[in-house]
mmCIF file of C-alpha atoms in Angstrom:
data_model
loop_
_atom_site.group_PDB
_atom_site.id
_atom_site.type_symbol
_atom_site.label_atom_id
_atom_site.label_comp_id
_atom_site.label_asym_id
_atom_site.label_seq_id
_atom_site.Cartn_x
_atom_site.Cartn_y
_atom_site.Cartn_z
ATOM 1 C CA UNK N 287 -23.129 19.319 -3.071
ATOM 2 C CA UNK N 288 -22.783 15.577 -3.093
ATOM 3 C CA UNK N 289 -24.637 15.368 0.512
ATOM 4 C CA UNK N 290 -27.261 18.425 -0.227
ATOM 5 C CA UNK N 291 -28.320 16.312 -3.015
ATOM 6 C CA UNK N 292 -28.787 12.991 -1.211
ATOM 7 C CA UNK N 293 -30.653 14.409 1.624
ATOM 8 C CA UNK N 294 -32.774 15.969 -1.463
ATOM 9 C CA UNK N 295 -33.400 12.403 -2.992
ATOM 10 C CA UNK N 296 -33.560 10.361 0.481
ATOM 11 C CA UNK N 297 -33.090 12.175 3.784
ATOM 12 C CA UNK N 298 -31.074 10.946 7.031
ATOM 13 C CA UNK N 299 -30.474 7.479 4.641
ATOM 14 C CA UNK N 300 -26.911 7.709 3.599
ATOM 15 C CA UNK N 301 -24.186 9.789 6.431
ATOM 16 C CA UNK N 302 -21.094 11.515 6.142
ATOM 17 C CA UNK N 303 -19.294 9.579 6.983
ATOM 18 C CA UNK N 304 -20.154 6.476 4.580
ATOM 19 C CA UNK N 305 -19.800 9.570 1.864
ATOM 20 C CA UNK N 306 -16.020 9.356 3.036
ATOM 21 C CA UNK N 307 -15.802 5.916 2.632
ATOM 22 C CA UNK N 308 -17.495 5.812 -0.678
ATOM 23 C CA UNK N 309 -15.153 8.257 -2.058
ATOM 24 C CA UNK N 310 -12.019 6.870 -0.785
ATOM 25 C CA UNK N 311 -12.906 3.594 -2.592
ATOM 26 C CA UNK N 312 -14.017 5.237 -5.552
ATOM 27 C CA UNK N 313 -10.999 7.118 -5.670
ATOM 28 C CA UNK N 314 -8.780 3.766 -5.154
ATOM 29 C CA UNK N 315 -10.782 2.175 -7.801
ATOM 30 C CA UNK N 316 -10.333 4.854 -10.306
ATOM 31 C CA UNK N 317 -6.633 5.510 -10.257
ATOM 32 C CA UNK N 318 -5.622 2.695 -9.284
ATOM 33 C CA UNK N 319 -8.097 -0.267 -11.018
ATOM 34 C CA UNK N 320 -8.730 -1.835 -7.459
ATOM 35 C CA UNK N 321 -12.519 -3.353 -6.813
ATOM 36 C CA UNK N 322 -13.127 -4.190 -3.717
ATOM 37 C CA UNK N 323 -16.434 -4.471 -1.467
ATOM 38 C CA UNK N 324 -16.771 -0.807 0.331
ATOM 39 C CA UNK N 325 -18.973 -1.087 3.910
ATOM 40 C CA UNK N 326 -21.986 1.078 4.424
ATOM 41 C CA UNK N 327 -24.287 1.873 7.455
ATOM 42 C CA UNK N 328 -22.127 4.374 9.348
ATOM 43 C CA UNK N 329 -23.424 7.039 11.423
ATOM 44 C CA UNK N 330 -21.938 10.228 12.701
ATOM 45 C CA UNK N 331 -21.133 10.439 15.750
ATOM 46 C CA UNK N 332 -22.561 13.618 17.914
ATOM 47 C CA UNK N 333 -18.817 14.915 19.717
ATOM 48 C CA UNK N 334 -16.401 15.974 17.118
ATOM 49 C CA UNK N 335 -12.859 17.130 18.654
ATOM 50 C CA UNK N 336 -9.913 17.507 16.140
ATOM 51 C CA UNK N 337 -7.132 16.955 18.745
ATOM 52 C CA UNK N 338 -9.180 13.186 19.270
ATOM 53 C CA UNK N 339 -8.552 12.830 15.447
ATOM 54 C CA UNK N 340 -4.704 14.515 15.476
ATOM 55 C CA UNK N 341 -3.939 12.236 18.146
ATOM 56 C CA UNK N 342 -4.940 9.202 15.777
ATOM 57 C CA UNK N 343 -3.353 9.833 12.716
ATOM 58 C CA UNK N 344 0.608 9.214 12.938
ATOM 59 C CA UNK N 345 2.468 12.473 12.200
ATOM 60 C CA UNK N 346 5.238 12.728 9.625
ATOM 61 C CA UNK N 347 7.922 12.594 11.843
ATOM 62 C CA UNK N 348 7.347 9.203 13.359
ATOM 63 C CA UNK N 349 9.737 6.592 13.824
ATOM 64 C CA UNK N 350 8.866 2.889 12.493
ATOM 65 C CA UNK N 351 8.394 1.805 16.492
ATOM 66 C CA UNK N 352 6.271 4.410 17.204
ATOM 67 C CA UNK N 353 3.855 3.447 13.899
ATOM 68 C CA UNK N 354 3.808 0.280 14.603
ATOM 69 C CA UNK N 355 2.626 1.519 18.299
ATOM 70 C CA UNK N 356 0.029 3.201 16.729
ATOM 71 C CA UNK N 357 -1.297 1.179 14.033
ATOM 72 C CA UNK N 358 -1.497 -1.327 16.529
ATOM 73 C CA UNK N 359 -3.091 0.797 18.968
ATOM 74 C CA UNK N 360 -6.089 0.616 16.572
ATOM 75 C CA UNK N 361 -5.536 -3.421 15.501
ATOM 76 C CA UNK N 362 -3.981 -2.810 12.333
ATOM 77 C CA UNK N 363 -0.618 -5.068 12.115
ATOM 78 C CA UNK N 364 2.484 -4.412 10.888
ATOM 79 C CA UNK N 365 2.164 -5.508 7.285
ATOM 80 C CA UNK N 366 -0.932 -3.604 7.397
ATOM 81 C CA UNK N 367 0.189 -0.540 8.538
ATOM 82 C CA UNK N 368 3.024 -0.949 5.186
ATOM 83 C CA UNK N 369 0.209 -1.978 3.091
ATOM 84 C CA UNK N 370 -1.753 1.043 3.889
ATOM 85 C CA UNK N 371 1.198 3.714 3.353
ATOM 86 C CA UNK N 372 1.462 2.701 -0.102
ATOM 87 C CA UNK N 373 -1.161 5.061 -0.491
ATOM 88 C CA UNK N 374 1.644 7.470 -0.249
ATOM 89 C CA UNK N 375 1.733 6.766 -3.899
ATOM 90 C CA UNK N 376 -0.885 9.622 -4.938
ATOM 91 C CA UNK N 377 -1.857 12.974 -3.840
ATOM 92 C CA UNK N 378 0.242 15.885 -2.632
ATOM 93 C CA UNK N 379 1.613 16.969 0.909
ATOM 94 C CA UNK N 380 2.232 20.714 2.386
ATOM 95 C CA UNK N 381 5.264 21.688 2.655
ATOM 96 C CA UNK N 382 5.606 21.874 6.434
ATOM 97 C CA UNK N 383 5.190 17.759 7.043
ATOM 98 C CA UNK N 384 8.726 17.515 5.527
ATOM 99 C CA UNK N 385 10.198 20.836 5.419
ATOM 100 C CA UNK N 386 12.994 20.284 8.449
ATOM 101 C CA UNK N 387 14.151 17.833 6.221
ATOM 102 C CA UNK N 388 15.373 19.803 3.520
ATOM 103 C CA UNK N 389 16.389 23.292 5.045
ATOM 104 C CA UNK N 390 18.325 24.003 8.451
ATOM 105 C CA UNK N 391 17.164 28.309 8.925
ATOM 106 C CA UNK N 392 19.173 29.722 6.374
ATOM 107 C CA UNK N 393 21.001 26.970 5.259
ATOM 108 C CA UNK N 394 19.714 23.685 3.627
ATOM 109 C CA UNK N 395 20.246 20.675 5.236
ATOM 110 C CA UNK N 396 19.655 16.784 3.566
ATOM 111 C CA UNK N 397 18.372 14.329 5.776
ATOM 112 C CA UNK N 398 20.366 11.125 5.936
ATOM 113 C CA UNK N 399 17.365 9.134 4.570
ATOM 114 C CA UNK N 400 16.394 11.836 2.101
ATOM 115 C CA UNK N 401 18.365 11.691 -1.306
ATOM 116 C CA UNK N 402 20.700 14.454 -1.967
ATOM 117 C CA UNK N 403 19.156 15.475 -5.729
ATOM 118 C CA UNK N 404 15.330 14.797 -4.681
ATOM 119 C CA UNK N 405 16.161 17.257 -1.371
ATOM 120 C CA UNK N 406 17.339 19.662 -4.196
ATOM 121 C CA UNK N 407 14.339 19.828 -6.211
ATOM 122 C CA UNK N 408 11.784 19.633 -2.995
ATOM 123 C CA UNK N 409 13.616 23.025 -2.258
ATOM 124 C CA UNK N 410 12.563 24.354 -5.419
ATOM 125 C CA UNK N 411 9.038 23.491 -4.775
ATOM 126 C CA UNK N 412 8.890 24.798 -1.146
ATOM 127 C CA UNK N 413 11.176 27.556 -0.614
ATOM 128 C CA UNK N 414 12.192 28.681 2.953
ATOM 129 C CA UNK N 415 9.655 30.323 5.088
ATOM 130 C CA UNK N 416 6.689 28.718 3.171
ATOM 131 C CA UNK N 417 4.481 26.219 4.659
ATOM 132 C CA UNK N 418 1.776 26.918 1.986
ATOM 133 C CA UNK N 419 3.782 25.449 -1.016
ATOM 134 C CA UNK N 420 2.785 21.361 -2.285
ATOM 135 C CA UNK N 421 5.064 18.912 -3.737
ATOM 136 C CA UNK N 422 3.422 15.324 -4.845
ATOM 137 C CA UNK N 423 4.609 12.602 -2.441
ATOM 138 C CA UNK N 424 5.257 10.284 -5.459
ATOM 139 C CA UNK N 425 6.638 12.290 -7.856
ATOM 140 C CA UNK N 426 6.946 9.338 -10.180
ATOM 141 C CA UNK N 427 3.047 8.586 -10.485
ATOM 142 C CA UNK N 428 1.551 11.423 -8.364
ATOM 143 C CA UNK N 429 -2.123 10.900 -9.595
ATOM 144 C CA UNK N 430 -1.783 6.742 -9.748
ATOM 145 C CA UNK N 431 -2.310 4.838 -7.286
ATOM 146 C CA UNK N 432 0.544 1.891 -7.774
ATOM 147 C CA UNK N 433 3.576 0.390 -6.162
ATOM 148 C CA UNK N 434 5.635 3.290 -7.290
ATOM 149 C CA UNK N 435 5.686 4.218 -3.473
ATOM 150 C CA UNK N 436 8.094 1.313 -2.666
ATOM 151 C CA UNK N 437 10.436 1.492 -5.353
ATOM 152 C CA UNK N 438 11.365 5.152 -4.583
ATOM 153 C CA UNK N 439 12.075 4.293 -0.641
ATOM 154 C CA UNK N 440 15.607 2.530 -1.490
ATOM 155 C CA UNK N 441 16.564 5.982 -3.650
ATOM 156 C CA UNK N 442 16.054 8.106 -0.896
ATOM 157 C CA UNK N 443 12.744 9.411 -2.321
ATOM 158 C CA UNK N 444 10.441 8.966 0.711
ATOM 159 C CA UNK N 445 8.961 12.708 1.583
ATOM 160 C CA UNK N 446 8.259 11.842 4.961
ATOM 161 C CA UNK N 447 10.556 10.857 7.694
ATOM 162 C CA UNK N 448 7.981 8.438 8.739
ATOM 163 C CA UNK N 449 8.048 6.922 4.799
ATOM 164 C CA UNK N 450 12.439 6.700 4.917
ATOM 165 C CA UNK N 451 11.279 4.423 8.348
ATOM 166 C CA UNK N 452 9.720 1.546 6.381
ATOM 167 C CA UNK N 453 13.312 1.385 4.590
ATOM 168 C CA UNK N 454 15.547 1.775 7.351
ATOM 169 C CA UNK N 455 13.689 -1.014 10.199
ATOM 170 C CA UNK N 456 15.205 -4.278 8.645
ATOM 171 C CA UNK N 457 11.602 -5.802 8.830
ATOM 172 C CA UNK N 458 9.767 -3.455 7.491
ATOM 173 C CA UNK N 459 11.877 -2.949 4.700
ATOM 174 C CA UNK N 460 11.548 -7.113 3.720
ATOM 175 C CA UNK N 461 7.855 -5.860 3.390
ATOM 176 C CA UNK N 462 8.506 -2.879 1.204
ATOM 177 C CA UNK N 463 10.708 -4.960 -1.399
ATOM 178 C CA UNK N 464 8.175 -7.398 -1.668
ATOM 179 C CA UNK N 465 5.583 -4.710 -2.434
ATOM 180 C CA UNK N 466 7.650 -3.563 -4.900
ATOM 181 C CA UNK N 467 8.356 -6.873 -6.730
ATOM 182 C CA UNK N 468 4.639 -7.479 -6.790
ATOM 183 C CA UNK N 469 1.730 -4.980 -7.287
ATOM 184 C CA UNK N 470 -0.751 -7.054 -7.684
ATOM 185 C CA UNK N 471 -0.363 -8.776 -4.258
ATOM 186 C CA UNK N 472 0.123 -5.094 -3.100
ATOM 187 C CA UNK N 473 -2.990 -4.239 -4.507
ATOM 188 C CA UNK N 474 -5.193 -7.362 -3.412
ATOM 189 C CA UNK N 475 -3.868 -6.842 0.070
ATOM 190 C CA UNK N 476 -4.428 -3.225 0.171
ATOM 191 C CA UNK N 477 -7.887 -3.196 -0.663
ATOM 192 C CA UNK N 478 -8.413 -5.824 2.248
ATOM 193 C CA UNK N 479 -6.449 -3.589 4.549
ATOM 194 C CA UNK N 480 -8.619 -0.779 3.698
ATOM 195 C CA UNK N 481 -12.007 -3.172 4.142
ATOM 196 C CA UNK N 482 -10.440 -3.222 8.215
ATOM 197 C CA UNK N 483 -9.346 -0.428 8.473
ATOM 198 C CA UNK N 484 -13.047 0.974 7.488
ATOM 199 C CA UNK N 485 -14.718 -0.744 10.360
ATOM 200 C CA UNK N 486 -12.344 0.539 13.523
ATOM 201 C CA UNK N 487 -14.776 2.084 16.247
ATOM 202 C CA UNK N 488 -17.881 2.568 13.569
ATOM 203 C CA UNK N 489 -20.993 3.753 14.969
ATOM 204 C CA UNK N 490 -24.190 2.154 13.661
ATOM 205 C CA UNK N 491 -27.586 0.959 14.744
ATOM 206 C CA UNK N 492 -28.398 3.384 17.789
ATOM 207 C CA UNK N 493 -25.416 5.228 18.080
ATOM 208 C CA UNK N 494 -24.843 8.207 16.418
ATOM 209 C CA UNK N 495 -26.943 10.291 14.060
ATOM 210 C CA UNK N 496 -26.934 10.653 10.644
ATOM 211 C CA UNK N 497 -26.620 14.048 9.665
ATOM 212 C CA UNK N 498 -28.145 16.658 8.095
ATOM 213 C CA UNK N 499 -25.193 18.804 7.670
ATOM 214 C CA UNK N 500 -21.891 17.153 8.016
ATOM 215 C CA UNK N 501 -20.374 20.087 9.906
ATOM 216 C CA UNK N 502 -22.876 20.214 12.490
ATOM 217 C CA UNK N 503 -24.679 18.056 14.610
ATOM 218 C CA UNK N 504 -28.815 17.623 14.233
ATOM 219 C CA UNK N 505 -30.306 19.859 16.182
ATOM 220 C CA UNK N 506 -33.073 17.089 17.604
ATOM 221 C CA UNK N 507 -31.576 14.982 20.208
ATOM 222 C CA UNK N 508 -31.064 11.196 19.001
ATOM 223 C CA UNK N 509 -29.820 8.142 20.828
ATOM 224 C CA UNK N 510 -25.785 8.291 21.707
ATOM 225 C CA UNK N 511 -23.897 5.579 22.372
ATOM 226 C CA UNK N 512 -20.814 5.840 25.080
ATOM 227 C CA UNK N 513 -17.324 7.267 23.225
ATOM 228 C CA UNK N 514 -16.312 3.764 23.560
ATOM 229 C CA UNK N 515 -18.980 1.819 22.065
ATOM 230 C CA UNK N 516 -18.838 0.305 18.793
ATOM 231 C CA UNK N 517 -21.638 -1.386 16.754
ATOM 232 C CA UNK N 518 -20.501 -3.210 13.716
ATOM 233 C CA UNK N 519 -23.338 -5.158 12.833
ATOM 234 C CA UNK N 520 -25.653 -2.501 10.656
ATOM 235 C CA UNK N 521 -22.186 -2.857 8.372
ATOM 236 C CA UNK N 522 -23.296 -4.242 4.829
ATOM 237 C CA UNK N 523 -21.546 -4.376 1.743
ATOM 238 C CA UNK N 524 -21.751 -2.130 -1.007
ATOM 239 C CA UNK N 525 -19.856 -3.056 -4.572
#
């Protein structure tokens, strides 16, 4: 609805992809009272392939080496990469991103990182043989985004593997108690994190498209850029 009715008002101005980033910073800003700068002028690109977008996102079950690897893969650093999992702190995950870590077939099975009571009621929420179930990832402030994310890693209350990681790694857990001691520096630093994180391999200027429909590309041909290229200066600022 949201892009049928700016194509109404001004066609091909504003793309799907800047919608994404508009809403992620409106979202921040409304549960979580951070303002930041959000940048606009992204296009679409014209090849879409989920396993290209899989392969970028660090699964649950990652170790702390392997997301630094991959953060840093895409020039996000290490006290990035913790700033930007404190948005761990709202919103809800499926069942089958942590599942393994609280049942073992027919028998239920704690993972060494995983408090023994917080396993006990993430059972409760997904049952065995469900994958369709939700449990918040912060159950403390599901719907808030705040520093409550740190505080529950040294209790064992870290859904994800890939969460318990930032306590375990000695150096990534100095990061995580200083998060915790401070949200406001959390905050201020997120929001800049988010600003970079924003502008990894955008498309502007003459690559891409913007489209008409964001699940399918414009039928008219329009210029392409190489898979590679990157143009970051049509990037402006929007409040």
């Amino acid at each position: 609805m949201c892009h049928a009715a700016l194509e109404w008002s001004c066609s091909r101005a504003v793309s799907c992809a800047d919608i994404l980033a508009f809403a992620a910073h409106d979202n921040i800003t409304l549960t979580g009272n951070v303002v930041y700068s959000v940048l606009a002028g992204r296009h679409n690109g014209r090849v879409s392939i989920e396993k290209d977008a899989l392969d970028n996102l660090p699964p649950p079950m990652f170790t702390a080496q392997q997301l630094i690897d991959r953060f840093k893969n895409r020039t996000i650093t290490t006290e990035e990469m913790v700033l930007l999992s404190g948005a761990h702190t709202a919103g809800r995950s499926f069942s089958s991103s942590f599942i393994r870590r609280i049942w073992n077939g027919n028998t239920t099975i704690v993972d060494a990182g995983l408090s023994p009571s917080y396993a006990a009621q993430l059972r409760v929420l997904c049952p065995l043989n469900t994958s369709q179930a939700t449990a918040p990832i912060d159950p403390g402030s599901p719907n808030m985004l705040d520093n409550n994310y740190y505080k529950l890693l040294p209790r064992g209350m870290g859904l994800f593997f890939s969460d318990n990681q930032l306590r375990v790694d000695g150096n990534l857990n100095v990061l995580v108690n200083r998060f915790a001691a401070n949200e406001t520096l959390w905050k201020e630093r997120f929001a800049a994190a988010m600003v970079k994180m924003g502008r990894i391999h955008v498309q502007t200027g003459s690559c891409g498209q913007v489209r008409l429909n964001c699940n399918v590309v414009n039928p008219t041909l329009s210029s392409v850029c190489l898979a590679d290229s990157v143009e970051e200066d049509g990037l402006v600022a929007k409040s």
